[in-house]
């Protein structure tokens, strides 16, 4: 059920990403899993009234959890109540999106659509939802703690006002950027979408090394994670490029130099770049597969 609201075009541009002063749009989430919960959590934390949000989620336990945690309305399947939605967030698994679009799409033809589904191209979405008012997003899991990175691509049917609303919504989960070409979302997927797993992989390796050297698992975990957090914050606050920061802690003949030399002789940097390109290539293939019409 939705409360009364003015049309979105009457709302102000929100380049500050703060919650706009005008009444908020009504937002429907199709799929109430991890990504939807991250966004809903961010919005509720910003003071968005739970009555402005509705989630379509087939799994009863997930509906109960959403109601308990965020006080939002949760329904088992799409119905006429979605007709009041100004903004629809598609947050189902890519393989479920076409079916979900067939179920919920007819109720929200006039809405602005934001898809967070990995790999589903906006051409397919436009066809399934019969609208050009579509933004595709590629978020990542640190959105769950408000530190996400999201790449955004808008189809030509998306207005500047629409974009401002998308920015406001996505900013509740962290930082974002717009790409001009949809294909660049495959690079976003490869760098930041899959990126948390790369970081976890390196943290695991650091923890193992520390334990091998006789440290307790607790100490190993603290040092490994804390070093990533600390170095990342230092890199973010510094004016210099990270290569300069690295040089500063790598005195010739010292301990860091020994480690970096070992990594360079194994060409770890090139290997890592190849791995990221493999993720980009996979994103392209998945996009082709999900877009098939059979
Ligand atoms: N998590 C990430 O790190 C991440 C990052 C970038 C992009 N994404 C994208 O975000 C999307 C959602 O991911 P997620 O991790 O949030 O997935 P998730 O936790 O599995 O959530 C998807 C939810 O959608 C529900 N659902 C399935 N079919 C539906 C339908 N027809 N109508 C309404 N709801 C339906 C599922 O219910 P059932 O469990 O009952 O099937 C599930 O609760 C995916 O497309 C993914 O590619 C995720």
XYZ file of C-alpha atoms and ligand atoms in Angstrom:
342
model
C 0.000 0.000 0.000
C 1.315 3.443 -0.920
C 0.778 6.886 0.564
C -0.129 9.884 -1.636
C 2.740 11.613 -3.398
C 3.452 14.235 -6.053
C 4.888 13.251 -9.453
C 8.670 12.777 -9.485
C 9.174 15.627 -11.962
C 8.045 18.032 -9.230
C 10.943 16.957 -7.045
C 14.177 18.929 -6.790
C 17.547 17.995 -8.219
C 19.471 16.256 -5.415
C 23.108 16.649 -6.362
C 24.029 16.808 -2.673
C 22.668 13.236 -2.317
C 21.021 14.249 0.963
C 17.417 13.169 1.394
C 15.417 15.719 -0.663
C 13.168 18.107 1.213
C 10.201 17.328 -1.044
C 8.180 14.165 -0.476
C 10.055 11.052 -1.442
C 9.090 8.713 -4.256
C 7.498 5.413 -3.436
C 9.965 2.678 -4.024
C 9.207 -0.942 -4.803
C 11.863 -3.620 -4.504
C 11.453 -6.740 -6.596
C 13.445 -9.292 -4.614
C 14.225 -8.817 -0.942
C 17.633 -10.494 -0.579
C 21.075 -9.155 0.306
C 21.291 -6.281 -2.136
C 17.730 -5.054 -1.550
C 18.327 -5.236 2.215
C 21.520 -3.198 1.874
C 19.688 -0.439 -0.006
C 16.605 -0.551 2.238
C 18.856 -0.415 5.306
C 20.658 2.632 3.886
C 17.396 4.420 3.097
C 15.798 3.678 6.466
C 18.980 4.855 8.203
C 18.676 8.125 6.267
C 15.202 8.597 7.703
C 13.083 7.355 4.785
C 9.688 6.293 6.135
C 9.242 2.531 5.814
C 5.708 3.160 4.453
C 7.335 4.542 1.311
C 8.950 1.172 0.609
C 7.389 -2.092 -0.521
C 9.192 -5.331 -1.199
C 8.018 -8.188 -3.399
C 9.680 -11.263 -1.941
C 8.386 -14.826 -2.453
C 10.262 -16.359 0.488
C 8.190 -16.033 3.667
C 11.106 -16.051 6.093
C 12.744 -13.203 4.134
C 9.490 -11.208 4.188
C 9.233 -11.662 7.947
C 12.856 -10.590 8.382
C 12.324 -7.453 6.261
C 9.208 -6.505 8.216
C 10.931 -7.113 11.550
C 14.159 -5.331 10.671
C 12.917 -2.366 8.640
C 9.114 -2.244 9.228
C 8.608 -2.194 5.453
C 5.629 -3.712 3.683
C 6.476 -7.054 2.090
C 4.215 -8.957 -0.285
C 4.628 -12.461 -1.687
C 3.896 -11.593 -5.289
C 3.413 -8.592 -7.488
C -0.053 -7.019 -7.415
C -1.892 -3.784 -8.181
C -0.345 -2.009 -5.177
C 2.812 -1.668 -7.294
C 0.974 0.781 -9.550
C 1.813 3.533 -7.023
C 5.561 2.969 -7.268
C 7.637 5.809 -8.773
C 10.883 3.890 -8.619
C 11.259 0.126 -8.959
C 14.489 -1.551 -7.866
C 15.097 -4.925 -9.495
C 17.133 -6.965 -7.009
C 16.561 -10.609 -7.964
C 19.229 -12.993 -9.222
C 19.947 -12.483 -12.921
C 18.421 -15.842 -13.866
C 15.125 -14.820 -12.160
C 14.864 -11.338 -13.623
C 13.017 -12.138 -16.805
C 10.345 -14.088 -14.944
C 10.063 -11.388 -12.258
C 9.754 -8.716 -14.970
C 6.894 -10.675 -16.519
C 5.115 -10.778 -13.135
C 5.728 -7.266 -11.772
C 6.501 -5.234 -14.917
C 2.876 -4.810 -16.079
C 1.980 -3.091 -12.758
C 4.703 -0.456 -12.966
C 5.078 0.575 -16.586
C 5.260 4.309 -15.755
C 7.941 3.990 -13.070
C 11.660 4.658 -13.239
C 13.477 1.301 -13.134
C 16.806 0.585 -11.460
C 18.301 -2.874 -11.959
C 21.139 -4.146 -9.782
C 21.142 -7.562 -11.475
C 24.639 -8.474 -12.636
C 25.038 -8.961 -16.353
C 21.505 -8.256 -17.590
C 21.848 -5.638 -20.312
C 19.524 -2.690 -20.473
C 18.364 -3.735 -23.986
C 16.899 -6.890 -22.444
C 15.370 -4.929 -19.556
C 13.828 -2.405 -21.961
C 12.302 -5.244 -23.935
C 10.980 -7.113 -20.892
C 9.674 -3.997 -19.094
C 8.528 -2.163 -22.239
C 10.102 1.131 -21.164
C 13.271 3.142 -21.826
C 13.315 4.674 -18.321
C 15.963 2.255 -17.087
C 19.171 2.645 -15.098
C 21.503 -0.318 -14.703
C 23.640 -0.486 -11.598
C 26.595 -2.622 -10.655
C 26.977 -2.467 -6.869
C 29.261 -4.459 -4.583
C 28.820 -6.121 -1.187
C 30.464 -3.419 0.970
C 27.107 -1.696 0.284
C 25.972 -3.841 3.229
C 28.085 -1.624 5.519
C 27.525 1.646 3.637
C 30.910 1.492 1.865
C 29.770 0.200 -1.528
C 30.997 1.217 -4.951
C 28.319 1.321 -7.633
C 28.712 1.856 -11.372
C 25.620 3.329 -13.072
C 24.477 3.457 -16.686
C 21.369 5.321 -17.874
C 19.432 4.628 -21.064
C 18.454 7.574 -23.208
C 14.912 7.606 -21.761
C 16.229 8.557 -18.296
C 15.900 12.263 -17.367
C 18.300 14.326 -15.245
C 15.672 14.285 -12.489
C 15.512 10.483 -12.693
C 19.291 10.340 -12.396
C 19.213 12.560 -9.315
C 16.820 10.150 -7.629
C 18.965 7.170 -8.516
C 22.020 8.963 -7.113
C 20.181 9.750 -3.905
C 19.137 6.111 -3.533
C 22.517 4.592 -4.369
C 24.420 7.102 -2.220
C 22.731 5.529 0.812
C 24.974 2.492 0.229
C 28.278 4.266 -0.488
C 29.934 5.898 -3.512
C 28.858 5.743 -7.161
C 29.925 6.818 -10.636
C 28.214 7.032 -14.031
C 29.624 5.336 -17.129
C 28.797 6.594 -20.640
C 28.966 3.229 -22.389
C 27.068 0.253 -21.010
C 29.988 -2.056 -21.863
C 32.011 -0.220 -19.190
C 29.786 -1.862 -16.585
C 31.617 -5.109 -17.408
C 34.815 -3.384 -16.278
C 33.062 -2.092 -13.152
C 31.906 -5.667 -12.503
C 35.460 -6.951 -12.904
C 37.084 -4.268 -10.727
C 34.686 -3.383 -7.899
C 31.799 -5.848 -8.320
C 34.024 -8.894 -7.934
C 36.726 -6.853 -6.180
C 35.777 -7.608 -2.574
C 36.601 -11.281 -3.263
C 40.111 -10.288 -4.435
C 40.648 -8.358 -1.220
C 39.350 -11.281 0.853
C 41.726 -13.573 -1.056
C 44.731 -11.400 -0.160
C 43.556 -11.077 3.438
C 43.342 -14.875 3.627
C 46.888 -15.182 2.270
C 48.187 -12.652 4.805
C 46.419 -14.465 7.635
C 47.890 -17.814 6.542
C 51.371 -16.330 6.358
C 51.001 -14.845 9.839
C 49.759 -18.152 11.289
C 52.624 -20.006 9.551
C 54.985 -17.633 11.331
C 53.521 -18.686 14.681
C 50.850 -16.053 15.343
C 47.437 -16.900 16.754
C 44.499 -16.851 14.298
C 42.996 -13.881 16.194
C 46.180 -11.835 15.927
C 46.638 -12.877 12.286
C 43.099 -11.728 11.469
C 43.501 -8.418 13.262
C 46.799 -7.617 11.549
C 45.647 -8.667 8.062
C 42.252 -6.936 8.044
C 43.532 -3.933 9.984
C 46.362 -3.450 7.511
C 43.947 -3.428 4.559
C 41.632 -0.970 6.308
C 44.501 1.276 7.417
C 46.350 1.265 4.090
C 43.094 1.896 2.184
C 42.222 4.869 4.379
C 45.755 6.219 4.069
C 45.573 5.877 0.268
C 42.188 7.608 0.211
C 43.318 10.545 2.312
C 46.745 11.013 0.652
C 47.363 13.450 -2.223
C 50.068 11.234 -3.730
C 49.459 8.228 -5.993
C 49.614 4.830 -4.267
C 52.870 4.023 -6.075
C 54.522 6.890 -4.134
C 53.062 5.634 -0.867
C 54.453 2.193 -1.673
C 57.905 3.576 -2.519
C 57.967 5.412 0.808
C 57.709 2.189 2.787
C 60.083 0.247 0.531
C 63.615 1.211 1.474
C 66.231 -0.586 -0.558
C 67.504 -3.751 1.114
C 64.760 -3.584 3.741
C 62.011 -6.018 4.661
C 59.270 -4.538 2.454
C 61.724 -4.494 -0.440
C 62.305 -8.224 0.048
C 58.566 -8.940 -0.132
C 57.866 -6.632 -3.093
C 60.855 -8.077 -4.982
C 59.454 -11.598 -4.474
C 56.049 -10.449 -5.787
C 57.604 -8.680 -8.774
C 59.751 -11.640 -9.744
C 56.569 -13.772 -9.829
C 54.934 -10.968 -11.874
C 52.066 -10.860 -9.430
C 50.885 -7.468 -10.710
C 50.487 -8.750 -14.298
C 48.804 -11.922 -13.050
C 46.340 -9.869 -11.033
C 45.541 -7.665 -14.041
C 44.972 -10.784 -16.179
C 42.606 -12.113 -13.512
C 40.572 -8.901 -13.608
C 40.413 -9.099 -17.418
C 39.135 -12.681 -17.076
C 36.303 -11.362 -14.883
C 35.502 -8.698 -17.494
C 35.411 -11.328 -20.272
C 33.128 -13.502 -18.145
C 30.782 -10.553 -17.534
C 30.528 -10.075 -21.314
C 29.708 -13.760 -21.862
C 27.103 -13.783 -19.076
C 25.506 -10.643 -20.534
C 25.182 -12.420 -23.902
C 23.698 -15.521 -22.275
C 21.174 -13.678 -20.078
C 20.042 -11.538 -22.994
C 19.066 -14.504 -25.175
C 15.408 -14.506 -26.078
C 14.726 -18.242 -25.983
N 25.248 -9.545 -3.554
C 26.167 -8.928 -4.292
O 27.327 -8.800 -3.980
C 25.816 -8.310 -5.601
C 26.715 -7.431 -6.216
C 26.351 -6.874 -7.428
C 25.147 -7.186 -7.987
N 24.302 -8.043 -7.358
C 23.064 -8.378 -7.998
O 21.983 -8.087 -7.156
C 20.942 -9.004 -7.453
C 20.428 -9.545 -6.145
O 21.492 -10.230 -5.489
P 21.347 -10.683 -3.997
O 22.687 -11.072 -3.508
O 20.586 -9.639 -3.236
O 20.435 -11.990 -4.221
P 19.528 -12.747 -3.194
O 19.985 -12.494 -1.790
O 19.376 -14.156 -3.688
O 18.123 -12.004 -3.348
C 17.257 -12.182 -4.427
C 15.844 -12.340 -3.855
O 14.904 -12.246 -4.912
C 13.886 -13.187 -4.667
N 13.164 -13.564 -5.891
C 13.390 -14.567 -6.761
N 12.490 -14.563 -7.756
C 11.661 -13.518 -7.526
C 10.514 -12.990 -8.201
N 10.061 -13.535 -9.340
N 9.910 -11.898 -7.697
C 10.368 -11.331 -6.573
N 11.443 -11.784 -5.871
C 12.086 -12.870 -6.340
C 14.630 -14.360 -4.077
O 13.723 -15.185 -3.375
P 14.022 -16.776 -3.257
O 15.190 -16.896 -2.345
O 12.751 -17.337 -2.706
O 14.329 -17.237 -4.649
C 15.646 -13.688 -3.158
O 15.141 -13.460 -1.873
C 21.532 -10.094 -8.331
O 21.025 -9.941 -9.655
C 22.999 -9.869 -8.301
O 23.573 -10.122 -9.548
C 24.601 -8.615 -6.157
